[in-house]
XYZ file of C-alpha atoms in Angstrom:
679
model
C -232.382 15.562 97.016
C -234.341 14.695 100.181
C -236.803 17.454 99.425
C -239.392 17.982 102.139
C -242.238 17.562 99.649
C -241.904 15.699 96.362
C -244.627 15.708 93.728
C -247.415 14.846 93.549
C -248.663 16.768 96.595
C -251.607 19.012 97.323
C -252.390 21.740 99.826
C -255.216 21.126 102.287
C -256.711 24.586 102.651
C -259.228 25.663 105.285
C -262.167 27.868 104.330
C -260.377 30.896 105.798
C -257.185 30.223 103.813
C -259.251 29.778 100.632
C -260.942 33.167 101.186
C -257.635 34.930 101.829
C -255.964 33.288 98.842
C -258.944 34.099 96.604
C -258.864 37.776 97.580
C -255.142 37.978 96.823
C -255.586 36.108 93.528
C -258.127 38.767 92.478
C -255.657 41.541 93.283
C -252.908 39.710 91.387
C -255.217 39.334 88.364
C -255.976 43.073 88.460
C -252.268 43.893 88.513
C -251.593 41.421 85.690
C -254.236 43.159 83.581
C -252.607 46.499 84.391
C -249.268 45.011 83.337
C -250.721 43.829 80.018
C -252.155 47.298 79.364
C -248.781 48.905 80.081
C -247.025 46.414 77.791
C -249.413 47.256 74.943
C -248.174 50.876 74.981
C -244.438 50.117 75.061
C -242.399 51.299 72.079
C -240.093 48.449 71.085
C -238.009 47.861 67.959
C -236.496 44.433 67.528
C -232.727 44.985 66.981
C -232.759 41.934 64.709
C -234.906 43.883 62.223
C -232.510 46.844 61.957
C -230.098 47.389 59.091
C -227.307 47.764 59.791
C -227.547 45.670 62.977
C -226.380 47.278 66.256
C -222.745 46.672 67.161
C -221.945 44.244 70.019
C -221.372 45.895 73.413
C -220.801 45.026 77.058
C -224.044 44.789 79.006
C -225.092 43.858 82.527
C -228.094 41.586 83.048
C -229.626 41.531 86.545
C -230.881 38.117 87.653
C -232.053 39.015 91.162
C -232.803 42.398 92.669
C -235.687 42.722 95.194
C -236.963 39.229 94.271
C -236.011 35.930 92.701
C -236.854 35.563 88.980
C -240.579 35.298 88.228
C -241.881 31.766 88.625
C -238.820 30.482 90.505
C -239.733 27.659 92.894
C -237.639 28.935 95.782
C -236.980 26.684 98.739
C -234.606 26.466 101.679
C -232.624 23.643 103.287
C -233.892 24.314 106.789
C -237.516 24.974 105.873
C -237.503 28.663 106.835
C -236.640 30.789 103.805
C -234.483 33.896 103.946
C -236.372 37.183 104.092
C -236.267 40.239 101.866
C -235.675 43.308 104.049
C -235.392 47.029 103.440
C -233.251 49.658 105.125
C -236.128 51.034 107.219
C -236.396 47.774 109.203
C -232.774 47.551 110.258
C -231.600 45.795 107.126
C -228.758 46.673 104.790
C -229.537 47.579 101.193
C -227.307 47.966 98.139
C -229.713 48.222 95.197
C -233.420 48.563 94.558
C -235.793 48.361 97.532
C -235.000 44.981 99.158
C -232.069 42.700 99.965
C -232.123 38.998 100.887
C -231.165 38.339 104.519
C -230.469 35.025 106.228
C -229.192 34.300 109.740
C -227.987 30.760 110.207
C -226.425 28.382 112.674
C -224.726 25.761 110.556
C -225.370 25.156 106.875
C -228.370 26.824 105.219
C -229.339 28.259 101.840
C -232.041 29.760 99.634
C -232.183 28.291 96.141
C -234.252 27.301 93.138
C -233.609 25.058 90.153
C -236.922 25.166 88.289
C -239.967 27.279 87.498
C -238.341 30.422 86.092
C -237.099 31.206 82.589
C -233.512 30.022 81.980
C -230.663 32.518 82.396
C -228.114 33.020 79.610
C -224.334 33.002 79.885
C -223.008 35.662 77.441
C -219.545 35.726 75.838
C -216.823 36.792 78.291
C -219.417 36.516 81.076
C -218.589 37.584 84.635
C -221.145 36.753 87.327
C -221.529 39.637 89.753
C -223.182 39.723 93.197
C -223.105 42.049 96.189
C -222.798 40.720 99.725
C -222.845 42.241 103.230
C -221.555 40.284 106.256
C -222.366 41.352 109.815
C -219.229 41.447 111.973
C -221.242 40.536 115.081
C -222.225 37.215 113.496
C -219.700 36.314 110.805
C -220.200 33.166 108.721
C -217.455 30.583 108.291
C -218.037 30.513 104.553
C -220.374 31.779 101.837
C -221.064 30.165 98.471
C -222.800 30.917 95.175
C -224.090 27.873 93.284
C -225.498 27.591 89.773
C -227.754 24.846 88.427
C -227.454 23.598 84.856
C -227.805 19.823 84.574
C -227.212 19.651 88.313
C -225.535 21.681 91.054
C -222.066 21.404 89.522
C -220.890 25.040 89.398
C -219.874 26.657 92.686
C -217.746 29.467 94.058
C -216.879 29.678 97.754
C -215.317 32.359 99.961
C -213.892 31.702 103.423
C -213.412 28.261 105.007
C -213.120 25.948 101.996
C -214.291 22.787 103.799
C -217.101 24.257 105.939
C -219.689 23.833 103.167
C -219.473 20.170 102.085
C -220.871 20.549 98.555
C -218.912 19.691 95.412
C -215.727 17.861 94.473
C -212.752 19.904 95.742
C -210.439 21.587 93.248
C -212.898 21.318 90.358
C -215.479 23.680 88.889
C -217.892 22.097 91.353
C -216.081 23.943 94.159
C -213.850 26.888 93.218
C -212.156 28.730 96.085
C -212.393 32.482 95.457
C -210.424 33.575 98.526
C -211.053 34.805 102.048
C -214.375 36.064 103.359
C -215.228 39.585 102.143
C -214.634 42.390 104.686
C -217.579 42.728 107.108
C -219.969 45.642 107.656
C -219.818 46.885 104.077
C -221.221 45.952 100.693
C -218.633 44.023 98.676
C -218.831 43.253 94.959
C -218.086 39.620 94.150
C -216.992 38.687 90.614
C -216.791 35.176 89.186
C -215.611 34.559 85.614
C -218.283 32.208 84.276
C -215.700 29.890 82.697
C -213.964 29.511 86.070
C -216.985 27.647 87.432
C -217.477 25.666 84.233
C -220.145 27.791 82.523
C -219.473 28.439 78.838
C -220.866 31.198 76.624
C -224.209 30.242 75.101
C -225.158 27.897 77.935
C -228.132 28.469 80.199
C -228.634 27.930 83.912
C -231.975 27.053 85.449
C -231.320 28.289 88.965
C -228.901 29.552 91.578
C -228.342 29.284 95.331
C -227.170 31.604 98.103
C -225.420 29.341 100.636
C -223.718 30.048 103.955
C -222.334 28.298 107.001
C -223.237 30.212 110.192
C -223.562 33.974 110.394
C -225.825 36.739 109.123
C -225.514 37.457 105.393
C -227.245 39.916 103.038
C -227.300 39.342 99.259
C -228.289 41.888 96.618
C -228.197 42.468 92.858
C -226.987 39.183 91.422
C -226.412 39.267 87.659
C -223.920 38.807 84.852
C -221.783 41.175 82.772
C -220.684 40.172 79.272
C -220.604 40.895 75.569
C -223.959 41.113 73.834
C -224.884 41.135 70.154
C -228.393 42.662 70.388
C -229.542 41.420 66.981
C -228.893 37.799 68.001
C -229.281 38.075 71.750
C -232.537 36.547 73.106
C -232.494 39.118 75.897
C -232.778 41.968 73.359
C -234.344 40.434 70.235
C -237.839 38.952 70.334
C -237.234 36.973 67.127
C -233.945 35.555 68.450
C -235.687 34.498 71.673
C -238.596 32.909 69.786
C -236.262 30.977 67.477
C -234.410 29.564 70.438
C -237.682 28.611 72.170
C -238.830 26.652 69.104
C -239.164 22.943 69.793
C -238.483 23.345 73.530
C -240.454 23.722 76.743
C -240.211 27.285 78.075
C -240.587 27.582 81.883
C -242.588 30.471 83.292
C -244.854 30.919 80.282
C -248.654 30.731 80.377
C -250.042 27.343 79.210
C -252.028 28.903 76.345
C -248.845 30.523 74.980
C -246.604 27.518 75.514
C -247.463 25.862 72.194
C -247.119 29.160 70.343
C -243.577 29.586 71.661
C -242.729 25.948 71.015
C -243.961 26.141 67.403
C -241.483 28.921 66.605
C -241.917 31.903 64.245
C -243.649 31.166 60.955
C -246.516 32.086 58.634
C -248.929 29.693 60.369
C -248.922 31.679 63.646
C -251.997 33.833 64.181
C -251.209 37.566 64.528
C -253.082 37.792 67.832
C -251.053 34.862 69.261
C -247.796 36.458 68.128
C -248.853 39.743 69.742
C -249.616 38.037 73.069
C -246.305 36.172 72.981
C -244.479 39.417 72.208
C -246.186 41.074 75.187
C -245.016 38.221 77.410
C -241.481 38.692 76.089
C -241.465 42.433 76.757
C -242.745 41.958 80.314
C -240.603 39.064 81.475
C -237.572 38.546 79.191
C -236.415 41.667 77.310
C -233.848 43.555 79.392
C -234.556 46.757 77.438
C -238.252 46.893 78.389
C -238.512 45.054 81.715
C -237.431 48.119 83.792
C -240.571 49.929 82.615
C -242.671 47.315 84.388
C -240.514 47.036 87.494
C -242.931 48.843 89.833
C -245.955 46.781 88.802
C -243.957 43.529 88.790
C -242.704 44.332 92.305
C -246.315 44.787 93.468
C -247.321 41.474 91.877
C -244.355 39.683 93.466
C -245.216 41.169 96.865
C -248.814 39.972 96.547
C -247.630 36.529 95.480
C -245.258 36.313 98.450
C -248.084 37.285 100.776
C -250.379 34.692 99.188
C -247.719 31.977 99.330
C -246.942 32.794 102.975
C -250.629 32.440 103.902
C -250.890 29.108 102.088
C -247.545 27.793 103.415
C -248.418 28.671 107.007
C -252.130 27.897 107.046
C -252.460 24.954 104.658
C -250.517 21.745 105.374
C -249.358 19.649 102.423
C -250.164 15.990 101.876
C -248.824 13.430 99.450
C -251.308 12.157 96.880
C -251.479 9.652 94.050
C -251.771 10.933 90.527
C -252.466 8.764 87.494
C -250.792 9.255 84.154
C -253.003 10.978 81.551
C -252.796 7.764 79.518
C -252.237 4.677 81.697
C -249.461 2.319 80.664
C -250.340 -1.076 79.251
C -249.512 -3.967 81.574
C -248.695 -7.555 80.612
C -248.026 -10.908 82.182
C -244.290 -11.298 81.643
C -243.376 -14.743 80.336
C -241.385 -16.544 83.045
C -240.898 -13.139 84.660
C -238.665 -11.807 81.878
C -239.080 -8.047 81.557
C -238.622 -8.112 77.775
C -241.104 -10.950 77.036
C -244.637 -9.614 77.501
C -247.486 -12.105 77.275
C -251.191 -11.500 77.759
C -252.323 -7.924 78.319
C -254.045 -7.446 81.696
C -256.310 -4.846 83.288
C -256.552 -3.673 86.936
C -258.515 -6.316 88.891
C -258.563 -8.191 92.196
C -257.978 -11.934 92.700
C -260.985 -14.054 91.784
C -261.360 -15.570 95.279
C -262.082 -12.092 96.712
C -265.321 -10.123 96.261
C -265.509 -8.643 92.736
C -264.296 -5.126 92.038
C -267.123 -2.796 91.007
C -266.147 -0.149 88.452
C -267.739 3.308 88.300
C -267.601 3.115 84.513
C -268.205 -0.455 83.382
C -266.698 0.266 79.938
C -263.444 1.772 81.243
C -260.559 0.283 83.188
C -260.750 0.315 86.991
C -259.316 3.357 88.783
C -257.715 3.967 92.158
C -261.037 5.320 93.390
C -262.733 2.049 92.412
C -260.094 0.151 94.410
C -260.520 2.471 97.413
C -264.294 1.916 97.415
C -263.780 -1.842 97.093
C -261.446 -1.874 100.091
C -264.168 -0.507 102.400
C -267.208 -2.104 100.731
C -269.565 -4.099 103.043
C -269.042 -7.245 100.982
C -265.261 -7.085 101.613
C -264.687 -7.816 105.334
C -260.927 -8.375 105.038
C -259.858 -4.712 105.388
C -261.733 -4.176 108.657
C -260.546 -7.523 110.067
C -256.898 -6.767 109.321
C -257.191 -3.229 110.705
C -258.766 -4.177 114.057
C -256.267 -7.040 114.406
C -253.372 -4.583 114.030
C -254.838 -2.301 116.714
C -255.382 -5.297 118.986
C -251.762 -6.299 118.425
C -250.619 -2.781 119.309
C -252.442 -2.777 122.660
C -252.208 -6.436 123.673
C -248.812 -7.337 122.206
C -250.240 -9.992 119.898
C -253.153 -9.945 117.482
C -256.254 -12.106 117.704
C -254.689 -13.539 114.544
C -251.077 -14.072 115.616
C -249.788 -13.823 112.033
C -250.977 -10.251 111.532
C -249.095 -10.186 108.218
C -250.922 -13.260 106.829
C -254.679 -13.904 106.991
C -254.427 -16.606 104.315
C -254.145 -20.357 104.445
C -250.519 -20.145 105.612
C -251.422 -17.933 108.579
C -252.753 -18.927 111.999
C -256.443 -19.080 112.808
C -257.860 -16.388 115.124
C -257.870 -17.234 118.815
C -261.306 -15.587 119.188
C -262.977 -15.556 115.733
C -266.326 -14.224 116.968
C -264.643 -11.305 118.731
C -262.605 -10.481 115.626
C -265.710 -10.501 113.439
C -267.682 -8.369 115.898
C -264.900 -5.774 116.215
C -264.493 -5.605 112.434
C -268.222 -5.192 111.834
C -268.584 -2.599 114.565
C -265.555 -0.673 113.267
C -267.056 -0.555 109.765
C -270.592 0.274 110.972
C -269.286 3.225 113.029
C -267.762 4.862 109.981
C -264.242 3.461 110.477
C -263.911 5.570 113.636
C -260.465 4.764 115.022
C -260.955 6.728 118.253
C -264.104 4.755 119.000
C -262.298 1.463 118.328
C -259.359 2.392 120.557
C -261.710 3.517 123.333
C -263.533 0.165 123.178
C -260.308 -1.798 123.531
C -258.693 0.306 126.271
C -261.810 0.534 128.450
C -262.585 -3.180 128.133
C -262.342 -5.480 131.147
C -259.840 -7.561 129.186
C -257.334 -4.717 128.815
C -257.853 -3.365 132.350
C -256.909 -6.643 134.073
C -253.809 -6.899 136.223
C -250.824 -8.330 134.384
C -249.826 -10.457 137.392
C -249.620 -14.137 136.510
C -249.565 -17.337 138.556
C -247.153 -20.208 137.762
C -250.078 -22.400 136.754
C -251.460 -19.852 134.312
C -247.991 -19.167 132.911
C -247.542 -22.878 132.243
C -250.940 -23.179 130.599
C -250.880 -19.939 128.562
C -247.400 -18.326 128.298
C -248.410 -16.113 125.333
C -251.629 -14.915 126.999
C -253.753 -16.056 124.061
C -256.645 -16.709 126.493
C -256.455 -13.159 127.927
C -256.734 -14.300 131.523
C -254.403 -11.407 132.480
C -253.590 -7.930 131.238
C -250.917 -7.365 128.573
C -247.315 -6.864 129.684
C -244.499 -6.044 127.252
C -241.702 -3.511 126.780
C -242.557 -0.154 125.247
C -241.544 0.494 121.660
C -238.489 2.625 120.876
C -240.452 5.822 120.172
C -242.550 5.391 123.322
C -239.512 4.980 125.579
C -237.986 8.277 124.439
C -241.296 10.146 124.356
C -242.189 8.903 127.833
C -238.901 10.221 129.252
C -239.392 13.588 127.538
C -243.017 13.806 128.671
C -242.495 13.130 132.389
C -239.497 15.486 132.387
C -241.520 18.340 130.887
C -239.119 18.746 127.942
C -241.371 17.317 125.237
C -242.366 19.505 122.277
C -245.894 18.492 121.192
C -245.917 20.566 118.004
C -247.595 18.606 115.217
C -246.493 18.228 111.599
C -243.551 19.796 109.816
C -240.158 18.554 108.728
C -238.126 15.815 110.378
C -236.104 16.750 113.465
C -232.429 15.808 113.830
C -232.078 14.923 117.505
C -229.029 13.858 119.527
C -227.024 10.969 118.110
C -223.377 9.854 118.346
C -220.919 11.351 115.838
C -219.927 9.772 112.521
C -223.126 7.772 111.926
C -224.065 9.284 108.553
C -220.635 10.075 107.192
C -219.421 6.528 106.300
C -222.522 5.856 104.174
C -223.077 9.361 102.773
C -222.803 10.100 99.064
C -220.543 12.946 97.926
C -222.714 16.006 97.312
C -225.697 14.589 99.244
C -227.364 16.953 101.706
C -227.437 14.070 104.207
C -223.757 13.231 103.941
C -223.038 15.041 107.210
C -225.261 15.003 110.284
C -226.192 18.524 111.372
C -227.980 18.307 114.711
C -230.950 20.615 115.275
C -231.180 22.911 118.262
C -233.790 24.351 120.590
C -237.339 22.922 120.637
C -236.608 20.687 117.615
C -234.478 18.423 119.860
C -237.506 17.538 121.971
C -240.092 16.766 119.319
C -241.927 13.458 119.492
C -239.981 10.546 118.050
C -242.436 10.096 115.182
C -240.961 13.307 113.708
C -237.327 12.162 113.881
C -235.517 12.514 110.550
C -234.887 9.001 109.270
C -231.950 8.136 107.011
C -232.626 4.539 106.028
C -228.969 3.629 105.444
C -228.077 4.978 108.922
C -231.218 4.992 111.109
C -231.208 6.850 114.446
C -229.377 4.639 116.986
C -231.921 5.272 119.752
C -234.577 3.723 117.493
C -232.428 0.874 116.149
C -231.317 -0.177 119.659
C -234.925 -0.814 120.645
C -235.904 -2.787 117.537
C -237.535 -0.070 115.464
C -237.557 -1.259 111.817
C -235.104 0.374 109.415
C -237.891 1.091 106.880
C -236.054 -0.675 104.076
C -239.144 -2.905 103.890
C -242.553 -3.071 105.517
C -242.855 -4.373 109.096
C -246.184 -5.668 110.391
C -244.886 -6.749 113.810
C -241.782 -5.579 115.674
C -239.414 -7.880 117.474
C -238.492 -7.177 121.094
C -234.930 -7.906 122.147
C -232.896 -7.309 125.310
C -229.309 -6.162 124.759
C -226.579 -4.397 126.792
C -226.758 -1.457 124.363
C -230.290 -0.710 125.547
C -229.172 -0.359 129.184
C -226.165 1.761 128.164
C -228.415 4.049 126.144
C -230.998 4.524 128.906
C -228.326 5.305 131.507
C -225.899 7.389 129.452
C -227.491 8.792 126.295
C -227.567 12.611 126.273
C -231.330 12.708 125.711
C -232.086 10.403 128.663
C -229.608 12.062 131.049
C -231.024 15.470 130.115
C -234.575 14.179 130.664
C -233.535 12.823 134.078
C -232.110 16.226 135.031
C -235.332 17.974 133.939
C -237.384 15.457 135.974
C -235.075 16.136 138.925
C -235.835 19.854 138.581
C -239.550 19.036 138.775
C -238.918 16.905 141.874
C -237.155 19.832 143.567
C -239.598 22.573 142.517
C -242.934 20.740 142.390
C -242.433 17.615 144.509
C -242.477 19.016 148.027
C -240.070 20.001 150.759
C -238.644 16.640 151.869
C -236.767 13.890 150.004
C -239.613 11.438 150.708
C -242.179 13.781 149.163
C -239.983 14.386 146.126
C -239.368 10.678 145.550
C -243.096 10.023 145.867
C -243.734 12.785 143.314
C -241.363 11.091 140.834
C -243.036 7.718 141.374
C -246.498 9.155 140.805
C -245.302 11.054 137.706
C -243.468 8.129 136.106
C -245.222 5.019 137.489
C -248.645 6.369 138.524
C -248.245 4.952 142.035
C -246.521 5.706 145.327
C -243.318 3.905 146.422
C -243.664 1.327 149.167
C -241.644 1.645 152.368
C -238.800 -0.583 151.196
C -238.448 1.277 147.881
C -238.539 4.652 149.625
C -235.867 3.629 152.142
C -233.597 2.265 149.405
C -233.900 5.363 147.192
C -233.366 7.751 150.108
C -230.157 5.870 150.891
C -229.012 6.277 147.285
C -229.919 9.975 147.328
C -227.872 10.605 150.484
C -224.872 8.816 148.973
C -225.095 10.921 145.794
C -225.461 14.136 147.846
C -222.355 13.313 149.842
C -220.352 12.568 146.697
C -221.390 15.609 144.693
C -220.943 17.973 147.659
C -217.253 17.106 147.404
C -217.131 16.944 143.583
C -218.845 20.082 142.281
C -217.091 19.814 138.888
C -218.591 16.353 138.348
C -221.998 17.632 139.451
C -221.827 20.539 137.011
C -220.765 18.233 134.175
C -223.743 15.947 134.842
C -226.425 18.642 135.006
C -225.201 20.450 131.879
C -225.702 17.469 129.567
C -227.831 18.483 126.577
C -228.752 21.885 125.175
C -231.403 22.889 127.711
C -230.013 24.858 130.643
C -230.398 23.809 134.315
C -232.997 25.821 136.193
C -231.467 28.817 137.954
C -231.416 28.875 141.754
C -230.916 25.138 142.288
C -227.741 23.898 144.000
C -225.611 21.918 141.511
C -224.765 19.142 143.995
C -228.394 18.657 145.013
C -229.658 18.773 141.428
C -226.994 16.249 140.350
C -227.977 13.867 143.153
C -231.661 14.039 142.258
C -230.722 13.625 138.573
C -229.229 10.203 139.313
C -232.303 9.261 141.343
C -234.560 10.346 138.454
C -232.359 8.426 136.020
C -232.716 5.296 138.151
C -236.521 5.627 138.263
C -236.680 6.115 134.492
C -234.611 2.919 134.122
C -236.876 0.742 136.252
C -238.391 -2.233 134.486
C -241.765 -0.851 135.490
C -240.998 2.404 133.641
C -240.035 0.646 130.420
C -242.693 -2.061 130.430
C -246.412 -1.724 129.876
C -248.086 -3.432 132.839
């Protein structure tokens, strides 16, 4: 589902975050103990033990009021979750103390599909929710979704096609009518069968979805017939019987096996009592209201703890081994169903031997990691420094950076490669130190000018008699334009940004129901993030990257190609991002560059090229500037159209014709070979 973080991951917490989380965990533990003490005093009679059994009746079960169900792993499509607000802070409230509020531009939602106890669909079930739409910011459509074996049960109000989820005219996407009236709480009712949910089934999550607008949700639940003696929401024994042989989400690990074993004579009385307490606190609709205040406090503390961890502790992907590693075999002639000799983790015999922490056990990932950086294994350091050399000089000391074996080329300077590798390892694998050595070296700082004789003798510059000269990579070209224009957003980390791209790139290759079937461009600062943070759909990579030979990430790439195509020139001159960057650079020329055209042109040269223009360049560009000024003075509509490209607004107080003229000058400077090539 293109989740931002897929398991296994871990949080990298600072000492401050650990202290704050620990303090909140202590408070949560105190409240949990208070909850257990309250549960021990609750008077509860299992309706399944009564004779005669209670008659069936219509009941309402609340699924969400003030908070999502306990344990629910709630997430949001656009990273920022909706907020629970109360009436005292300008919010609108229907029930309880809090309502869920979300303001959105485009498609967004709050949802969960795991972590909480499953929710039952009773006979004659009608799902009920309350919604409030603000008339000052109406959505195009709102949707309720329910997760069973997938997100296949949906009800939508308003524009039927605005939210692209589900197969039309099926239970995956049922149209319930027009948008509810705004500025009032409206009760929504959905017959469970209408969205394909039958009595006796369970759902594992639900979603509040909207397209545009400001929406409040409150008191989601279900109304239906209940037979208390056989209803798991009323009868502890009925719930325990249904839990037998299954995994029960949201239950403590020490009680999980007790629930899974089911009721019987072999269960210890103290275990049954603890399981019953869990049931009364978190499942039984007859007793849960007695704990509502304490549960609300616990949920508030958990939200506070999670917010601290989410904001202050970045996540990182990790490896995680299986509890019992799989056996591996040499497959006879490569056939998957013909295993031969059993094998253990090892390295090829021609490489230094792998040392195991435990000589009697199989090698682990940690053993491999230590082997990779061991002094007796020089290959890792040699490959690493060669890749950095390739990045800065255009070609590695070993030209075949992807192959250091017998099929690869020999290093042009073997002693230098060995010295760099040894020094890199001896300085604790310090990348900054390695980069500093290369970039401050006399070799890198040479002029890239070349004589005909030297070009004939050494066209690839393998002898390093001149400085490196090659076109910038795709990401560098865009980032350079954003940087000199002042538009760049240097925020680090976070989710991928969806920047400008032509329409209908994703749609032809998108899967029905995928959340990347339709391209939804970001707005504001997200548009100007560094290119490394661009959201990458491998079946339809961003055109600005593909045009300049960025790999499509379908496979590894150790060395990029560099091509020259007409599309590259068209992109640099006409793409929204580059035209917008040129306009922002033009604004800097007018406001920071000086009072005369010559001073402003010199400012642009120093900003983009780190040098001043010579007399011939200055005369030529001034001539172009005057021609553009004359044109745009007579074509203000064209000038306005040019300077309003992109989402950022032109700086107030600047004349449109003058700004448009300087925009074309800035665009020309950004398109110079010297701007796009590392010299």
